[in-house]
Amino acid sequence: MKAIIFDFDGTLANTLPICSYAFQKVFKEFDNKNLSLDGIKAMFGPSETGIIRKNLTNVNKEQAIELYYKAYSENHSNLVKPDKEIDDMIKHLKDNGIKIGIVTGKARRSLDISLKALQMDKLFEIIITGDDVVKPKPHPEGIIKALSLLGVQNNEAMFIGDSDADIQAGNQANVHTVGVQWLPDYHTQEFNTEPNSSFDSVQQLVDLVNKGVQNEL
């Protein structure tokens, strides 16, 4: 295993609460609509700008997008906390020479807010956001692009995510897929698309990497 590529929301950071808060604020203010968490999750796929442009009925979509980012930024520190286990896991992967990247449906703007707030902004060799692809997950475009930029073959990489779209994208890119439910809030309660592996703790990934390293010795 030469590279591990991660989804972001619900996989590397417990950001679903801040995403939900910002979407609920936008749709309430502009459409007078109360969105449930399930309703928000059902819209996931495109970036947040894509979600707002597609689903908001109010014509003032650019204003709504700016409100989203304002709510996301101002409330991030209250709703999203650093996770020591995730931080230690990333360090462990890098210490073992594994390239790490992100393929996320988030727009670059919100991802940058989260990465900077969580002091994760200098950890990844490659980052592909929803702004960098024509077709979002479950299409494999982002993962295929990440593999190319990392210089690894699909049989040398793993994609880790918390949604069916993540697993479908990884499967179509022919990489080892891992479905995770290791953070307090995640997208999929039960995977409809079967991942190659399923982890409910960060330590399981660390153990897998350690096993691979020992096999090489």
JSON list of C-alpha atoms in Angstrom, two decimals:
[
{"chain": "A", "resi": 1, "resn": "MET", "atom": "CA", "xyz": [0.00, 0.00, 0.00]},
{"chain": "A", "resi": 2, "resn": "LYS", "atom": "CA", "xyz": [1.68, 3.19, -1.23]},
{"chain": "A", "resi": 3, "resn": "ALA", "atom": "CA", "xyz": [-1.18, 5.68, -0.85]},
{"chain": "A", "resi": 4, "resn": "ILE", "atom": "CA", "xyz": [-4.30, 6.14, 1.23]},
{"chain": "A", "resi": 5, "resn": "ILE", "atom": "CA", "xyz": [-6.90, 8.61, -0.01]},
{"chain": "A", "resi": 6, "resn": "PHE", "atom": "CA", "xyz": [-9.58, 9.88, 2.35]},
{"chain": "A", "resi": 7, "resn": "ASP", "atom": "CA", "xyz": [-12.98, 11.45, 2.07]},
{"chain": "A", "resi": 8, "resn": "PHE", "atom": "CA", "xyz": [-13.16, 14.42, 4.46]},
{"chain": "A", "resi": 9, "resn": "ASP", "atom": "CA", "xyz": [-16.58, 15.09, 6.05]},
{"chain": "A", "resi": 10, "resn": "GLY", "atom": "CA", "xyz": [-17.40, 12.31, 8.51]},
{"chain": "A", "resi": 11, "resn": "THR", "atom": "CA", "xyz": [-14.13, 10.54, 7.73]},
{"chain": "A", "resi": 12, "resn": "LEU", "atom": "CA", "xyz": [-11.21, 12.81, 8.69]},
{"chain": "A", "resi": 13, "resn": "ALA", "atom": "CA", "xyz": [-13.21, 15.38, 10.65]},
{"chain": "A", "resi": 14, "resn": "ASN", "atom": "CA", "xyz": [-16.53, 15.42, 12.46]},
{"chain": "A", "resi": 15, "resn": "THR", "atom": "CA", "xyz": [-17.81, 18.23, 10.24]},
{"chain": "A", "resi": 16, "resn": "LEU", "atom": "CA", "xyz": [-21.35, 16.99, 9.59]},
{"chain": "A", "resi": 17, "resn": "PRO", "atom": "CA", "xyz": [-22.72, 19.16, 12.46]},
{"chain": "A", "resi": 18, "resn": "ILE", "atom": "CA", "xyz": [-21.27, 22.37, 10.98]},
{"chain": "A", "resi": 19, "resn": "CYS", "atom": "CA", "xyz": [-22.39, 21.43, 7.44]},
{"chain": "A", "resi": 20, "resn": "SER", "atom": "CA", "xyz": [-25.89, 20.73, 8.72]},
{"chain": "A", "resi": 21, "resn": "TYR", "atom": "CA", "xyz": [-26.00, 23.95, 10.73]},
{"chain": "A", "resi": 22, "resn": "ALA", "atom": "CA", "xyz": [-24.94, 26.09, 7.76]},
{"chain": "A", "resi": 23, "resn": "PHE", "atom": "CA", "xyz": [-27.35, 24.40, 5.32]},
{"chain": "A", "resi": 24, "resn": "GLN", "atom": "CA", "xyz": [-30.24, 24.67, 7.78]},
{"chain": "A", "resi": 25, "resn": "LYS", "atom": "CA", "xyz": [-29.52, 28.37, 8.28]},
{"chain": "A", "resi": 26, "resn": "VAL", "atom": "CA", "xyz": [-29.39, 29.02, 4.51]},
{"chain": "A", "resi": 27, "resn": "PHE", "atom": "CA", "xyz": [-32.56, 27.12, 3.60]},
{"chain": "A", "resi": 28, "resn": "LYS", "atom": "CA", "xyz": [-34.49, 28.60, 6.52]},
{"chain": "A", "resi": 29, "resn": "GLU", "atom": "CA", "xyz": [-33.49, 32.16, 5.69]},
{"chain": "A", "resi": 30, "resn": "PHE", "atom": "CA", "xyz": [-33.88, 32.01, 1.90]},
{"chain": "A", "resi": 31, "resn": "ASP", "atom": "CA", "xyz": [-36.61, 29.36, 1.35]},
{"chain": "A", "resi": 32, "resn": "ASN", "atom": "CA", "xyz": [-38.23, 29.40, 4.82]},
{"chain": "A", "resi": 33, "resn": "LYS", "atom": "CA", "xyz": [-37.66, 25.65, 4.81]},
{"chain": "A", "resi": 34, "resn": "ASN", "atom": "CA", "xyz": [-36.69, 23.51, 7.81]},
{"chain": "A", "resi": 35, "resn": "LEU", "atom": "CA", "xyz": [-34.26, 20.85, 6.66]},
{"chain": "A", "resi": 36, "resn": "SER", "atom": "CA", "xyz": [-33.75, 17.62, 8.61]},
{"chain": "A", "resi": 37, "resn": "LEU", "atom": "CA", "xyz": [-30.34, 15.98, 8.89]},
{"chain": "A", "resi": 38, "resn": "ASP", "atom": "CA", "xyz": [-31.51, 13.18, 6.59]},
{"chain": "A", "resi": 39, "resn": "GLY", "atom": "CA", "xyz": [-32.77, 15.76, 4.12]},
{"chain": "A", "resi": 40, "resn": "ILE", "atom": "CA", "xyz": [-29.36, 17.42, 4.09]},
{"chain": "A", "resi": 41, "resn": "LYS", "atom": "CA", "xyz": [-27.52, 14.11, 3.67]},
{"chain": "A", "resi": 42, "resn": "ALA", "atom": "CA", "xyz": [-29.78, 13.25, 0.74]},
{"chain": "A", "resi": 43, "resn": "MET", "atom": "CA", "xyz": [-28.48, 16.33, -1.09]},
{"chain": "A", "resi": 44, "resn": "PHE", "atom": "CA", "xyz": [-24.82, 15.41, -0.62]},
{"chain": "A", "resi": 45, "resn": "GLY", "atom": "CA", "xyz": [-22.73, 14.69, -3.70]},
{"chain": "A", "resi": 46, "resn": "PRO", "atom": "CA", "xyz": [-22.04, 18.06, -5.32]},
{"chain": "A", "resi": 47, "resn": "SER", "atom": "CA", "xyz": [-20.11, 20.74, -3.44]},
{"chain": "A", "resi": 48, "resn": "GLU", "atom": "CA", "xyz": [-22.08, 22.97, -1.06]},
{"chain": "A", "resi": 49, "resn": "THR", "atom": "CA", "xyz": [-22.28, 25.62, -3.79]},
{"chain": "A", "resi": 50, "resn": "GLY", "atom": "CA", "xyz": [-23.66, 22.98, -6.15]},
{"chain": "A", "resi": 51, "resn": "ILE", "atom": "CA", "xyz": [-26.15, 21.81, -3.53]},
{"chain": "A", "resi": 52, "resn": "ILE", "atom": "CA", "xyz": [-27.44, 25.35, -2.95]},
{"chain": "A", "resi": 53, "resn": "ARG", "atom": "CA", "xyz": [-27.66, 26.17, -6.66]},
{"chain": "A", "resi": 54, "resn": "LYS", "atom": "CA", "xyz": [-29.50, 22.93, -7.36]},
{"chain": "A", "resi": 55, "resn": "ASN", "atom": "CA", "xyz": [-31.89, 22.78, -4.40]},
{"chain": "A", "resi": 56, "resn": "LEU", "atom": "CA", "xyz": [-32.60, 26.36, -3.31]},
{"chain": "A", "resi": 57, "resn": "THR", "atom": "CA", "xyz": [-35.73, 27.79, -4.91]},
{"chain": "A", "resi": 58, "resn": "ASN", "atom": "CA", "xyz": [-34.89, 31.39, -3.99]},
{"chain": "A", "resi": 59, "resn": "VAL", "atom": "CA", "xyz": [-33.22, 33.22, -6.89]},
{"chain": "A", "resi": 60, "resn": "ASN", "atom": "CA", "xyz": [-30.60, 34.85, -4.64]},
{"chain": "A", "resi": 61, "resn": "LYS", "atom": "CA", "xyz": [-28.32, 31.85, -4.79]},
{"chain": "A", "resi": 62, "resn": "GLU", "atom": "CA", "xyz": [-25.00, 33.73, -4.59]},
{"chain": "A", "resi": 63, "resn": "GLN", "atom": "CA", "xyz": [-26.14, 35.54, -1.44]},
{"chain": "A", "resi": 64, "resn": "ALA", "atom": "CA", "xyz": [-27.20, 32.18, 0.00]},
{"chain": "A", "resi": 65, "resn": "ILE", "atom": "CA", "xyz": [-23.78, 30.71, -0.76]},
{"chain": "A", "resi": 66, "resn": "GLU", "atom": "CA", "xyz": [-22.09, 33.61, 1.04]},
{"chain": "A", "resi": 67, "resn": "LEU", "atom": "CA", "xyz": [-24.35, 33.06, 4.06]},
{"chain": "A", "resi": 68, "resn": "TYR", "atom": "CA", "xyz": [-23.37, 29.38, 4.04]},
{"chain": "A", "resi": 69, "resn": "TYR", "atom": "CA", "xyz": [-19.67, 30.22, 4.24]},
{"chain": "A", "resi": 70, "resn": "LYS", "atom": "CA", "xyz": [-20.25, 32.90, 6.88]},
{"chain": "A", "resi": 71, "resn": "ALA", "atom": "CA", "xyz": [-22.17, 30.43, 9.08]},
{"chain": "A", "resi": 72, "resn": "TYR", "atom": "CA", "xyz": [-19.63, 27.68, 8.39]},
{"chain": "A", "resi": 73, "resn": "SER", "atom": "CA", "xyz": [-16.64, 29.83, 9.29]},
{"chain": "A", "resi": 74, "resn": "GLU", "atom": "CA", "xyz": [-18.07, 31.65, 12.32]},
{"chain": "A", "resi": 75, "resn": "ASN", "atom": "CA", "xyz": [-19.37, 28.50, 14.03]},
{"chain": "A", "resi": 76, "resn": "HIS", "atom": "CA", "xyz": [-16.62, 26.04, 13.07]},
{"chain": "A", "resi": 77, "resn": "SER", "atom": "CA", "xyz": [-14.67, 26.23, 16.33]},
{"chain": "A", "resi": 78, "resn": "ASN", "atom": "CA", "xyz": [-17.86, 25.63, 18.36]},
{"chain": "A", "resi": 79, "resn": "LEU", "atom": "CA", "xyz": [-19.10, 22.64, 16.36]},
{"chain": "A", "resi": 80, "resn": "VAL", "atom": "CA", "xyz": [-15.92, 20.93, 15.13]},
{"chain": "A", "resi": 81, "resn": "LYS", "atom": "CA", "xyz": [-13.17, 19.79, 17.48]},
{"chain": "A", "resi": 82, "resn": "PRO", "atom": "CA", "xyz": [-9.76, 18.33, 16.63]},
{"chain": "A", "resi": 83, "resn": "ASP", "atom": "CA", "xyz": [-9.53, 14.56, 16.94]},
{"chain": "A", "resi": 84, "resn": "LYS", "atom": "CA", "xyz": [-6.26, 13.30, 18.43]},
{"chain": "A", "resi": 85, "resn": "GLU", "atom": "CA", "xyz": [-6.77, 9.76, 17.12]},
{"chain": "A", "resi": 86, "resn": "ILE", "atom": "CA", "xyz": [-7.15, 11.03, 13.55]},
{"chain": "A", "resi": 87, "resn": "ASP", "atom": "CA", "xyz": [-4.13, 13.34, 13.94]},
{"chain": "A", "resi": 88, "resn": "ASP", "atom": "CA", "xyz": [-1.99, 10.50, 15.33]},
{"chain": "A", "resi": 89, "resn": "MET", "atom": "CA", "xyz": [-3.14, 8.15, 12.56]},
{"chain": "A", "resi": 90, "resn": "ILE", "atom": "CA", "xyz": [-2.16, 10.61, 9.83]},
{"chain": "A", "resi": 91, "resn": "LYS", "atom": "CA", "xyz": [1.26, 11.10, 11.44]},
{"chain": "A", "resi": 92, "resn": "HIS", "atom": "CA", "xyz": [1.70, 7.32, 11.65]},
{"chain": "A", "resi": 93, "resn": "LEU", "atom": "CA", "xyz": [0.88, 6.88, 7.96]},
{"chain": "A", "resi": 94, "resn": "LYS", "atom": "CA", "xyz": [3.31, 9.59, 6.93]},
{"chain": "A", "resi": 95, "resn": "ASP", "atom": "CA", "xyz": [6.03, 8.21, 9.22]},
{"chain": "A", "resi": 96, "resn": "ASN", "atom": "CA", "xyz": [5.64, 4.88, 7.40]},
{"chain": "A", "resi": 97, "resn": "GLY", "atom": "CA", "xyz": [6.12, 6.50, 4.01]},
{"chain": "A", "resi": 98, "resn": "ILE", "atom": "CA", "xyz": [2.52, 6.26, 2.88]},
{"chain": "A", "resi": 99, "resn": "LYS", "atom": "CA", "xyz": [1.30, 9.08, 0.65]},
{"chain": "A", "resi": 100, "resn": "ILE", "atom": "CA", "xyz": [-1.98, 10.55, 1.84]},
{"chain": "A", "resi": 101, "resn": "GLY", "atom": "CA", "xyz": [-4.58, 12.57, -0.01]},
{"chain": "A", "resi": 102, "resn": "ILE", "atom": "CA", "xyz": [-8.14, 13.83, 0.14]},
{"chain": "A", "resi": 103, "resn": "VAL", "atom": "CA", "xyz": [-10.93, 13.42, -2.38]},
{"chain": "A", "resi": 104, "resn": "THR", "atom": "CA", "xyz": [-13.99, 15.29, -1.15]},
{"chain": "A", "resi": 105, "resn": "GLY", "atom": "CA", "xyz": [-17.19, 16.70, -2.54]},
{"chain": "A", "resi": 106, "resn": "LYS", "atom": "CA", "xyz": [-16.63, 19.87, -0.49]},
{"chain": "A", "resi": 107, "resn": "ALA", "atom": "CA", "xyz": [-15.75, 23.06, -2.26]},
{"chain": "A", "resi": 108, "resn": "ARG", "atom": "CA", "xyz": [-12.17, 24.26, -1.78]},
{"chain": "A", "resi": 109, "resn": "ARG", "atom": "CA", "xyz": [-13.31, 27.27, 0.23]},
{"chain": "A", "resi": 110, "resn": "SER", "atom": "CA", "xyz": [-15.00, 25.31, 3.03]},
{"chain": "A", "resi": 111, "resn": "LEU", "atom": "CA", "xyz": [-12.33, 22.61, 3.04]},
{"chain": "A", "resi": 112, "resn": "ASP", "atom": "CA", "xyz": [-9.64, 25.25, 3.52]},
{"chain": "A", "resi": 113, "resn": "ILE", "atom": "CA", "xyz": [-11.60, 26.70, 6.46]},
{"chain": "A", "resi": 114, "resn": "SER", "atom": "CA", "xyz": [-11.76, 23.26, 8.11]},
{"chain": "A", "resi": 115, "resn": "LEU", "atom": "CA", "xyz": [-8.17, 22.24, 7.37]},
{"chain": "A", "resi": 116, "resn": "LYS", "atom": "CA", "xyz": [-6.80, 25.49, 8.76]},
{"chain": "A", "resi": 117, "resn": "ALA", "atom": "CA", "xyz": [-9.04, 25.41, 11.86]},
{"chain": "A", "resi": 118, "resn": "LEU", "atom": "CA", "xyz": [-7.98, 21.81, 12.60]},
{"chain": "A", "resi": 119, "resn": "GLN", "atom": "CA", "xyz": [-4.29, 22.47, 11.77]},
{"chain": "A", "resi": 120, "resn": "MET", "atom": "CA", "xyz": [-4.42, 19.86, 9.00]},
{"chain": "A", "resi": 121, "resn": "ASP", "atom": "CA", "xyz": [-3.62, 22.21, 6.11]},
{"chain": "A", "resi": 122, "resn": "LYS", "atom": "CA", "xyz": [-0.05, 21.00, 5.48]},
{"chain": "A", "resi": 123, "resn": "LEU", "atom": "CA", "xyz": [-0.51, 17.24, 5.87]},
{"chain": "A", "resi": 124, "resn": "PHE", "atom": "CA", "xyz": [-1.71, 16.01, 2.47]},
{"chain": "A", "resi": 125, "resn": "GLU", "atom": "CA", "xyz": [0.24, 15.38, -0.72]},
{"chain": "A", "resi": 126, "resn": "ILE", "atom": "CA", "xyz": [-2.84, 15.87, -2.88]},
{"chain": "A", "resi": 127, "resn": "ILE", "atom": "CA", "xyz": [-6.30, 17.38, -2.37]},
{"chain": "A", "resi": 128, "resn": "ILE", "atom": "CA", "xyz": [-9.15, 17.03, -4.86]},
{"chain": "A", "resi": 129, "resn": "THR", "atom": "CA", "xyz": [-12.30, 19.00, -4.02]},
{"chain": "A", "resi": 130, "resn": "GLY", "atom": "CA", "xyz": [-15.71, 19.26, -5.60]},
{"chain": "A", "resi": 131, "resn": "ASP", "atom": "CA", "xyz": [-14.36, 22.29, -7.50]},
{"chain": "A", "resi": 132, "resn": "ASP", "atom": "CA", "xyz": [-11.71, 20.14, -9.20]},
{"chain": "A", "resi": 133, "resn": "VAL", "atom": "CA", "xyz": [-13.97, 17.58, -10.89]},
{"chain": "A", "resi": 134, "resn": "VAL", "atom": "CA", "xyz": [-16.70, 17.62, -13.51]},
{"chain": "A", "resi": 135, "resn": "LYS", "atom": "CA", "xyz": [-18.46, 14.59, -12.03]},
{"chain": "A", "resi": 136, "resn": "PRO", "atom": "CA", "xyz": [-18.64, 14.23, -8.21]},
{"chain": "A", "resi": 137, "resn": "LYS", "atom": "CA", "xyz": [-18.70, 10.95, -6.30]},
{"chain": "A", "resi": 138, "resn": "PRO", "atom": "CA", "xyz": [-20.03, 8.30, -6.86]},
{"chain": "A", "resi": 139, "resn": "HIS", "atom": "CA", "xyz": [-18.19, 8.92, -10.14]},
{"chain": "A", "resi": 140, "resn": "PRO", "atom": "CA", "xyz": [-14.52, 7.88, -9.77]},
{"chain": "A", "resi": 141, "resn": "GLU", "atom": "CA", "xyz": [-13.10, 10.97, -11.50]},
{"chain": "A", "resi": 142, "resn": "GLY", "atom": "CA", "xyz": [-11.65, 12.50, -8.32]},
{"chain": "A", "resi": 143, "resn": "ILE", "atom": "CA", "xyz": [-10.00, 9.28, -7.14]},
{"chain": "A", "resi": 144, "resn": "ILE", "atom": "CA", "xyz": [-8.55, 8.56, -10.59]},
{"chain": "A", "resi": 145, "resn": "LYS", "atom": "CA", "xyz": [-7.16, 12.11, -10.72]},
{"chain": "A", "resi": 146, "resn": "ALA", "atom": "CA", "xyz": [-5.66, 11.70, -7.24]},
{"chain": "A", "resi": 147, "resn": "LEU", "atom": "CA", "xyz": [-3.97, 8.40, -8.18]},
{"chain": "A", "resi": 148, "resn": "SER", "atom": "CA", "xyz": [-2.42, 10.06, -11.22]},
{"chain": "A", "resi": 149, "resn": "LEU", "atom": "CA", "xyz": [-1.13, 13.04, -9.25]},
{"chain": "A", "resi": 150, "resn": "LEU", "atom": "CA", "xyz": [0.22, 10.77, -6.49]},
{"chain": "A", "resi": 151, "resn": "GLY", "atom": "CA", "xyz": [1.93, 8.57, -9.08]},
{"chain": "A", "resi": 152, "resn": "VAL", "atom": "CA", "xyz": [0.47, 5.29, -7.79]},
{"chain": "A", "resi": 153, "resn": "GLN", "atom": "CA", "xyz": [-1.43, 2.44, -9.42]},
{"chain": "A", "resi": 154, "resn": "ASN", "atom": "CA", "xyz": [-4.95, 1.55, -8.30]},
{"chain": "A", "resi": 155, "resn": "ASN", "atom": "CA", "xyz": [-3.74, -1.72, -6.75]},
{"chain": "A", "resi": 156, "resn": "GLU", "atom": "CA", "xyz": [-1.34, 0.30, -4.56]},
{"chain": "A", "resi": 157, "resn": "ALA", "atom": "CA", "xyz": [-4.01, 2.56, -3.08]},
{"chain": "A", "resi": 158, "resn": "MET", "atom": "CA", "xyz": [-6.94, 2.59, -0.70]},
{"chain": "A", "resi": 159, "resn": "PHE", "atom": "CA", "xyz": [-9.93, 4.92, -0.53]},
{"chain": "A", "resi": 160, "resn": "ILE", "atom": "CA", "xyz": [-11.60, 5.51, 2.82]},
{"chain": "A", "resi": 161, "resn": "GLY", "atom": "CA", "xyz": [-15.02, 7.09, 3.28]},
{"chain": "A", "resi": 162, "resn": "ASP", "atom": "CA", "xyz": [-18.25, 7.08, 5.24]},
{"chain": "A", "resi": 163, "resn": "SER", "atom": "CA", "xyz": [-20.88, 7.04, 2.47]},
{"chain": "A", "resi": 164, "resn": "ASP", "atom": "CA", "xyz": [-22.15, 4.73, -0.25]},
{"chain": "A", "resi": 165, "resn": "ALA", "atom": "CA", "xyz": [-20.98, 7.29, -2.81]},
{"chain": "A", "resi": 166, "resn": "ASP", "atom": "CA", "xyz": [-17.43, 6.95, -1.45]},
{"chain": "A", "resi": 167, "resn": "ILE", "atom": "CA", "xyz": [-17.49, 3.17, -1.74]},
{"chain": "A", "resi": 168, "resn": "GLN", "atom": "CA", "xyz": [-19.03, 3.25, -5.21]},
{"chain": "A", "resi": 169, "resn": "ALA", "atom": "CA", "xyz": [-16.40, 5.73, -6.41]},
{"chain": "A", "resi": 170, "resn": "GLY", "atom": "CA", "xyz": [-13.59, 3.65, -4.93]},
{"chain": "A", "resi": 171, "resn": "ASN", "atom": "CA", "xyz": [-14.94, 0.46, -6.45]},
{"chain": "A", "resi": 172, "resn": "GLN", "atom": "CA", "xyz": [-15.19, 2.07, -9.88]},
{"chain": "A", "resi": 173, "resn": "ALA", "atom": "CA", "xyz": [-11.61, 3.33, -9.54]},
{"chain": "A", "resi": 174, "resn": "ASN", "atom": "CA", "xyz": [-10.56, -0.25, -8.70]},
{"chain": "A", "resi": 175, "resn": "VAL", "atom": "CA", "xyz": [-8.92, 0.63, -5.39]},
{"chain": "A", "resi": 176, "resn": "HIS", "atom": "CA", "xyz": [-9.35, -1.14, -2.04]},
{"chain": "A", "resi": 177, "resn": "THR", "atom": "CA", "xyz": [-12.35, 0.49, -0.38]},
{"chain": "A", "resi": 178, "resn": "VAL", "atom": "CA", "xyz": [-12.84, 1.00, 3.35]},
{"chain": "A", "resi": 179, "resn": "GLY", "atom": "CA", "xyz": [-16.16, 2.08, 4.84]},
{"chain": "A", "resi": 180, "resn": "VAL", "atom": "CA", "xyz": [-15.71, 3.82, 8.18]},
{"chain": "A", "resi": 181, "resn": "GLN", "atom": "CA", "xyz": [-17.95, 4.74, 11.08]},
{"chain": "A", "resi": 182, "resn": "TRP", "atom": "CA", "xyz": [-15.25, 5.90, 13.45]},
{"chain": "A", "resi": 183, "resn": "LEU", "atom": "CA", "xyz": [-16.38, 9.48, 14.16]},
{"chain": "A", "resi": 184, "resn": "PRO", "atom": "CA", "xyz": [-19.44, 10.54, 16.20]},
{"chain": "A", "resi": 185, "resn": "ASP", "atom": "CA", "xyz": [-21.33, 11.66, 13.06]},
{"chain": "A", "resi": 186, "resn": "TYR", "atom": "CA", "xyz": [-21.06, 9.87, 9.73]},
{"chain": "A", "resi": 187, "resn": "HIS", "atom": "CA", "xyz": [-23.07, 9.69, 6.52]},
{"chain": "A", "resi": 188, "resn": "THR", "atom": "CA", "xyz": [-24.15, 6.05, 6.19]},
{"chain": "A", "resi": 189, "resn": "GLN", "atom": "CA", "xyz": [-25.58, 3.93, 8.98]},
{"chain": "A", "resi": 190, "resn": "GLU", "atom": "CA", "xyz": [-25.43, 0.81, 6.82]},
{"chain": "A", "resi": 191, "resn": "PHE", "atom": "CA", "xyz": [-23.52, 0.51, 3.55]},
{"chain": "A", "resi": 192, "resn": "ASN", "atom": "CA", "xyz": [-25.67, -0.57, 0.62]},
{"chain": "A", "resi": 193, "resn": "THR", "atom": "CA", "xyz": [-22.53, -0.92, -1.47]},
{"chain": "A", "resi": 194, "resn": "GLU", "atom": "CA", "xyz": [-20.22, -3.38, 0.24]},
{"chain": "A", "resi": 195, "resn": "PRO", "atom": "CA", "xyz": [-16.73, -1.99, 0.92]},
{"chain": "A", "resi": 196, "resn": "ASN", "atom": "CA", "xyz": [-13.69, -4.29, 0.86]},
{"chain": "A", "resi": 197, "resn": "SER", "atom": "CA", "xyz": [-13.16, -3.52, 4.56]},
{"chain": "A", "resi": 198, "resn": "SER", "atom": "CA", "xyz": [-15.19, -1.84, 7.30]},
{"chain": "A", "resi": 199, "resn": "PHE", "atom": "CA", "xyz": [-13.67, -0.06, 10.31]},
{"chain": "A", "resi": 200, "resn": "ASP", "atom": "CA", "xyz": [-15.38, 1.39, 13.34]},
{"chain": "A", "resi": 201, "resn": "SER", "atom": "CA", "xyz": [-12.15, 2.56, 14.97]},
{"chain": "A", "resi": 202, "resn": "VAL", "atom": "CA", "xyz": [-9.10, 4.47, 13.74]},
{"chain": "A", "resi": 203, "resn": "GLN", "atom": "CA", "xyz": [-6.88, 1.87, 15.39]},
{"chain": "A", "resi": 204, "resn": "GLN", "atom": "CA", "xyz": [-8.07, -0.76, 12.89]},
{"chain": "A", "resi": 205, "resn": "LEU", "atom": "CA", "xyz": [-6.48, 1.21, 10.06]},
{"chain": "A", "resi": 206, "resn": "VAL", "atom": "CA", "xyz": [-3.28, 1.69, 12.05]},
{"chain": "A", "resi": 207, "resn": "ASP", "atom": "CA", "xyz": [-3.17, -2.06, 12.73]},
{"chain": "A", "resi": 208, "resn": "LEU", "atom": "CA", "xyz": [-3.67, -2.82, 9.04]},
{"chain": "A", "resi": 209, "resn": "VAL", "atom": "CA", "xyz": [-0.79, -0.51, 8.07]},
{"chain": "A", "resi": 210, "resn": "ASN", "atom": "CA", "xyz": [1.44, -2.00, 10.77]},
{"chain": "A", "resi": 211, "resn": "LYS", "atom": "CA", "xyz": [0.65, -5.49, 9.49]},
{"chain": "A", "resi": 212, "resn": "GLY", "atom": "CA", "xyz": [1.61, -4.45, 5.97]},
{"chain": "A", "resi": 213, "resn": "VAL", "atom": "CA", "xyz": [4.87, -2.91, 7.17]},
{"chain": "A", "resi": 214, "resn": "GLN", "atom": "CA", "xyz": [5.75, -6.06, 9.14]},
{"chain": "A", "resi": 215, "resn": "ASN", "atom": "CA", "xyz": [5.06, -8.23, 6.08]},
{"chain": "A", "resi": 216, "resn": "GLU", "atom": "CA", "xyz": [7.60, -6.19, 4.13]},
{"chain": "A", "resi": 217, "resn": "LEU", "atom": "CA", "xyz": [10.33, -6.71, 6.73]}
]
